GROMACS .gro file of C-alpha atoms in nm:
model
  197
    1MET     CA    1   0.011  -0.007  -0.006
    2ALA     CA    2   0.133   0.337  -0.063
    3LYS     CA    3   0.245   0.528   0.177
    4LYS     CA    4   0.003   0.892   0.242
    5PHE     CA    5   0.081   1.177   0.423
    6TYR     CA    6  -0.216   1.329   0.642
    7ALA     CA    7  -0.209   1.726   0.641
    8VAL     CA    8  -0.415   1.891   0.894
    9ARG     CA    9  -0.437   2.261   0.854
   10VAL     CA   10  -0.669   2.323   1.127
   11GLY     CA   11  -0.697   2.098   1.419
   12LYS     CA   12  -0.587   2.022   1.779
   13THR     CA   13  -0.220   2.026   1.671
   14PRO     CA   14  -0.153   2.103   1.282
   15GLY     CA   15   0.063   1.925   1.096
   16ILE     CA   16   0.158   1.670   0.879
   17TYR     CA   17   0.125   1.290   0.983
   18ASP     CA   18   0.207   0.995   0.819
   19ASN     CA   19  -0.039   0.789   1.031
   20TRP     CA   20  -0.410   0.805   1.004
   21ASP     CA   21  -0.476   0.718   1.362
   22ILE     CA   22  -0.273   1.030   1.472
   23CYS     CA   23  -0.430   1.250   1.205
   24LYS     CA   24  -0.801   1.131   1.307
   25GLU     CA   25  -0.719   1.225   1.686
   26MET     CA   26  -0.589   1.578   1.582
   27VAL     CA   27  -0.916   1.648   1.409
   28HIS     CA   28  -1.193   1.399   1.579
   29GLY     CA   29  -1.435   1.662   1.744
   30PHE     CA   30  -1.243   1.960   1.639
   31LYS     CA   31  -1.498   2.249   1.526
   32ASN     CA   32  -1.402   2.320   1.157
   33ALA     CA   33  -1.131   2.090   1.119
   34GLN     CA   34  -0.906   2.115   0.764
   35TYR     CA   35  -0.743   1.811   0.679
   36LYS     CA   36  -0.682   1.615   0.352
   37SER     CA   37  -0.415   1.324   0.277
   38PHE     CA   38  -0.173   1.337   0.020
   39SER     CA   39   0.057   1.082  -0.187
   40THR     CA   40   0.398   1.332  -0.089
   41ARG     CA   41   0.489   1.529   0.139
   42GLU     CA   42   0.536   1.815  -0.100
   43GLU     CA   43   0.180   1.816  -0.209
   44ALA     CA   44   0.106   1.801   0.189
   45GLU     CA   45   0.346   2.074   0.292
   46ALA     CA   46   0.177   2.332  -0.038
   47PHE     CA   47  -0.165   2.245   0.145
   48MET     CA   48  -0.009   2.365   0.501
   49GLY     CA   49   0.130   2.682   0.307
   50ASN     CA   50   0.476   2.588   0.338
   51GLY     CA   51   0.510   2.672   0.686
   52LYS     CA   52   0.399   3.053   0.684
   53ASP     CA   53   0.106   3.120   0.886
   54SER     CA   54  -0.107   2.870   0.749
   55ASN     CA   55  -0.316   2.940   1.059
   56ALA     CA   56  -0.449   3.189   0.890
   57VAL     CA   57  -0.690   3.010   0.705
   58GLN     CA   58  -0.904   3.032   1.007
   59GLU     CA   59  -1.059   3.360   0.884
   60ASN     CA   60  -1.396   3.254   1.006
   61LEU     CA   61  -1.302   3.248   1.373
   62PRO     CA   62  -1.136   3.501   1.524
   63TYR     CA   63  -0.774   3.385   1.686
   64ALA     CA   64  -0.501   3.483   1.924
   65PHE     CA   65  -0.137   3.379   1.945
   66VAL     CA   66  -0.025   3.385   2.318
   67ASP     CA   67   0.321   3.366   2.468
   68GLY     CA   68   0.516   3.413   2.804
   69SER     CA   69   0.866   3.516   2.895
   70PHE     CA   70   1.054   3.563   3.224
   71ASN     CA   71   1.353   3.840   3.257
   72PRO     CA   72   1.568   3.643   3.545
   73VAL     CA   73   1.775   4.008   3.619
   74THR     CA   74   1.451   4.181   3.708
   75LYS     CA   75   1.224   3.904   3.803
   76THR     CA   76   0.997   4.017   3.560
   77TYR     CA   77   0.732   3.796   3.410
   78GLY     CA   78   0.516   3.906   3.125
   79TYR     CA   79   0.328   3.809   2.812
   80GLY     CA   80   0.282   3.932   2.459
   81GLY     CA   81   0.054   3.823   2.176
   82PHE     CA   82  -0.206   3.937   1.952
   83LEU     CA   83  -0.602   3.878   1.867
   84GLU     CA   84  -0.695   3.895   1.514
   85HIS     CA   85  -1.063   3.991   1.464
   86ASP     CA   86  -1.251   4.164   1.157
   87GLY     CA   87  -0.931   4.225   1.007
   88ARG     CA   88  -0.810   4.385   1.297
   89ARG     CA   89  -0.511   4.300   1.508
   90GLU     CA   90  -0.516   4.377   1.864
   91ILE     CA   91  -0.177   4.372   2.069
   92LEU     CA   92  -0.149   4.215   2.400
   93GLN     CA   93   0.134   4.263   2.632
   94GLY     CA   94   0.157   4.283   3.017
   95SER     CA   95   0.412   4.218   3.298
   96GLY     CA   96   0.430   4.172   3.666
   97THR     CA   97   0.678   4.140   3.925
   98GLU     CA   98   0.446   3.940   4.218
   99GLU     CA   99   0.684   3.687   4.387
  100GLU     CA  100   0.452   3.381   4.394
  101MET     CA  101   0.392   3.424   4.028
  102ALA     CA  102   0.719   3.522   3.964
  103SER     CA  103   0.859   3.155   4.053
  104MET     CA  104   0.664   3.026   3.798
  105ARG     CA  105   0.880   3.215   3.553
  106ASN     CA  106   0.771   3.237   3.197
  107VAL     CA  107   0.486   2.995   3.287
  108ALA     CA  108   0.326   3.308   3.450
  109GLY     CA  109   0.334   3.510   3.126
  110GLU     CA  110   0.202   3.210   2.944
  111VAL     CA  111  -0.090   3.205   3.197
  112LEU     CA  112  -0.178   3.573   3.199
  113GLY     CA  113  -0.142   3.585   2.820
  114SER     CA  114  -0.383   3.343   2.766
  115MET     CA  115  -0.628   3.543   2.968
  116ALA     CA  116  -0.543   3.851   2.851
  117ALA     CA  117  -0.655   3.718   2.513
  118MET     CA  118  -0.966   3.614   2.667
  119GLN     CA  119  -1.058   3.918   2.835
  120LYS     CA  120  -0.991   4.117   2.524
  121ALA     CA  121  -1.208   3.893   2.326
  122VAL     CA  122  -1.514   3.902   2.590
  123ASP     CA  123  -1.451   4.284   2.567
  124LEU     CA  124  -1.484   4.258   2.206
  125GLY     CA  125  -1.804   4.099   2.219
  126VAL     CA  126  -1.620   3.810   2.036
  127LYS     CA  127  -1.806   3.480   2.119
  128GLU     CA  128  -1.577   3.239   2.015
  129LEU     CA  129  -1.209   3.255   1.970
  130ILE     CA  130  -0.919   3.010   1.874
  131ILE     CA  131  -0.610   3.041   2.116
  132TYR     CA  132  -0.247   2.928   1.975
  133TYR     CA  133   0.004   2.852   2.205
  134ASP     CA  134   0.297   2.653   2.243
  135TYR     CA  135   0.294   2.544   2.620
  136MET     CA  136   0.051   2.255   2.711
  137GLY     CA  137  -0.031   2.426   3.041
  138ILE     CA  138  -0.244   2.682   2.880
  139GLU     CA  139  -0.505   2.440   2.764
  140MET     CA  140  -0.480   2.175   3.036
  141TRP     CA  141  -0.502   2.390   3.327
  142ALA     CA  142  -0.807   2.582   3.149
  143THR     CA  143  -0.981   2.250   3.100
  144GLY     CA  144  -0.915   2.127   3.417
  145ALA     CA  145  -0.677   1.849   3.278
  146TRP     CA  146  -0.413   1.921   3.507
  147LYS     CA  147  -0.386   1.966   3.859
  148ARG     CA  148  -0.391   2.349   3.959
  149ASN     CA  149  -0.115   2.374   4.309
  150LYS     CA  150  -0.041   2.766   4.232
  151LYS     CA  151  -0.187   3.083   4.303
  152GLY     CA  152  -0.168   3.139   3.921
  153THR     CA  153  -0.268   2.832   3.749
  154ILE     CA  154  -0.600   2.820   4.004
  155ALA     CA  155  -0.710   3.181   3.904
  156TYR     CA  156  -0.667   3.108   3.541
  157TYR     CA  157  -0.889   2.818   3.577
  158ASP     CA  158  -1.148   2.997   3.798
  159TYR     CA  159  -1.120   3.327   3.538
  160VAL     CA  160  -1.183   3.026   3.228
  161SER     CA  161  -1.472   2.870   3.409
  162SER     CA  162  -1.633   3.240   3.491
  163ILE     CA  163  -1.610   3.329   3.140
  164HIS     CA  164  -1.766   2.996   3.003
  165ASP     CA  165  -2.082   3.105   2.906
  166LYS     CA  166  -1.968   3.431   2.735
  167LEU     CA  167  -1.699   3.304   2.496
  168LYS     CA  168  -1.623   2.959   2.343
  169ILE     CA  169  -1.239   2.866   2.338
  170HIS     CA  170  -1.061   2.630   2.092
  171PHE     CA  171  -0.695   2.575   2.222
  172VAL     CA  172  -0.460   2.481   1.925
  173LYS     CA  173  -0.086   2.405   2.049
  174VAL     CA  174   0.202   2.516   1.822
  175LYS     CA  175   0.571   2.382   1.787
  176GLY     CA  176   0.743   2.704   1.972
  177HIS     CA  177   1.045   2.870   1.758
  178SER     CA  178   0.973   2.680   1.443
  179GLY     CA  179   0.859   2.982   1.245
  180VAL     CA  180   0.533   2.982   1.290
  181GLU     CA  181   0.491   3.394   1.215
  182GLY     CA  182   0.194   3.460   1.492
  183ASN     CA  183   0.404   3.252   1.769
  184GLU     CA  184   0.714   3.395   1.678
  185GLU     CA  185   0.554   3.788   1.703
  186ALA     CA  186   0.377   3.649   2.043
  187ASP     CA  187   0.728   3.548   2.166
  188ARG     CA  188   0.922   3.857   2.042
  189LEU     CA  189   0.616   4.075   2.212
  190ALA     CA  190   0.665   3.857   2.557
  191LYS     CA  191   1.054   3.915   2.560
  192GLU     CA  192   0.957   4.296   2.470
  193ALA     CA  193   0.705   4.330   2.771
  194VAL     CA  194   0.964   4.203   3.022
  195GLY     CA  195   1.269   4.372   2.885
  196ILE     CA  196   1.496   4.112   2.685
  197GLN     CA  197   1.598   4.220   2.369
   0.00000   0.00000   0.00000
């Protein structure tokens, strides 16, 4: 049997897979999933957008990219990212130095960035949002799949629960530092927020 490549352009974890069962796992139950099988990797890559910001194909839904950073010198955690909706880009940036949160280092920024994206969506009246992230805790703490034992993760879960009726969220993991334009921009903004060049 000829080998096939399964390209998941929009799904739980976008990428190219050579195993149907894994591909199925990435798209099953994911609203508006976009995927296709190809006989060559080149065709699959073309479908994905050649590594460019293929996530922009989700033009039917507002989306956000978020990332966190930590400056060990100043003990400052922060986040960066943006929310795209109706052809407009809202920049998300912020930082803090609260001691218990700072003990989580860049994870504190990741969590705050995700919350900032949700809050911005709610403020704008957005009802459904895709959040692209590169740290698994963003989704796992929000959904309750991971145990929350720090102030920041508890507050994050509580916040997501409190807006559950206002905003439907789809979480999509992207590989960090892999050339995904939105993720690279979020990373740059997060570093800027904590004073790292």
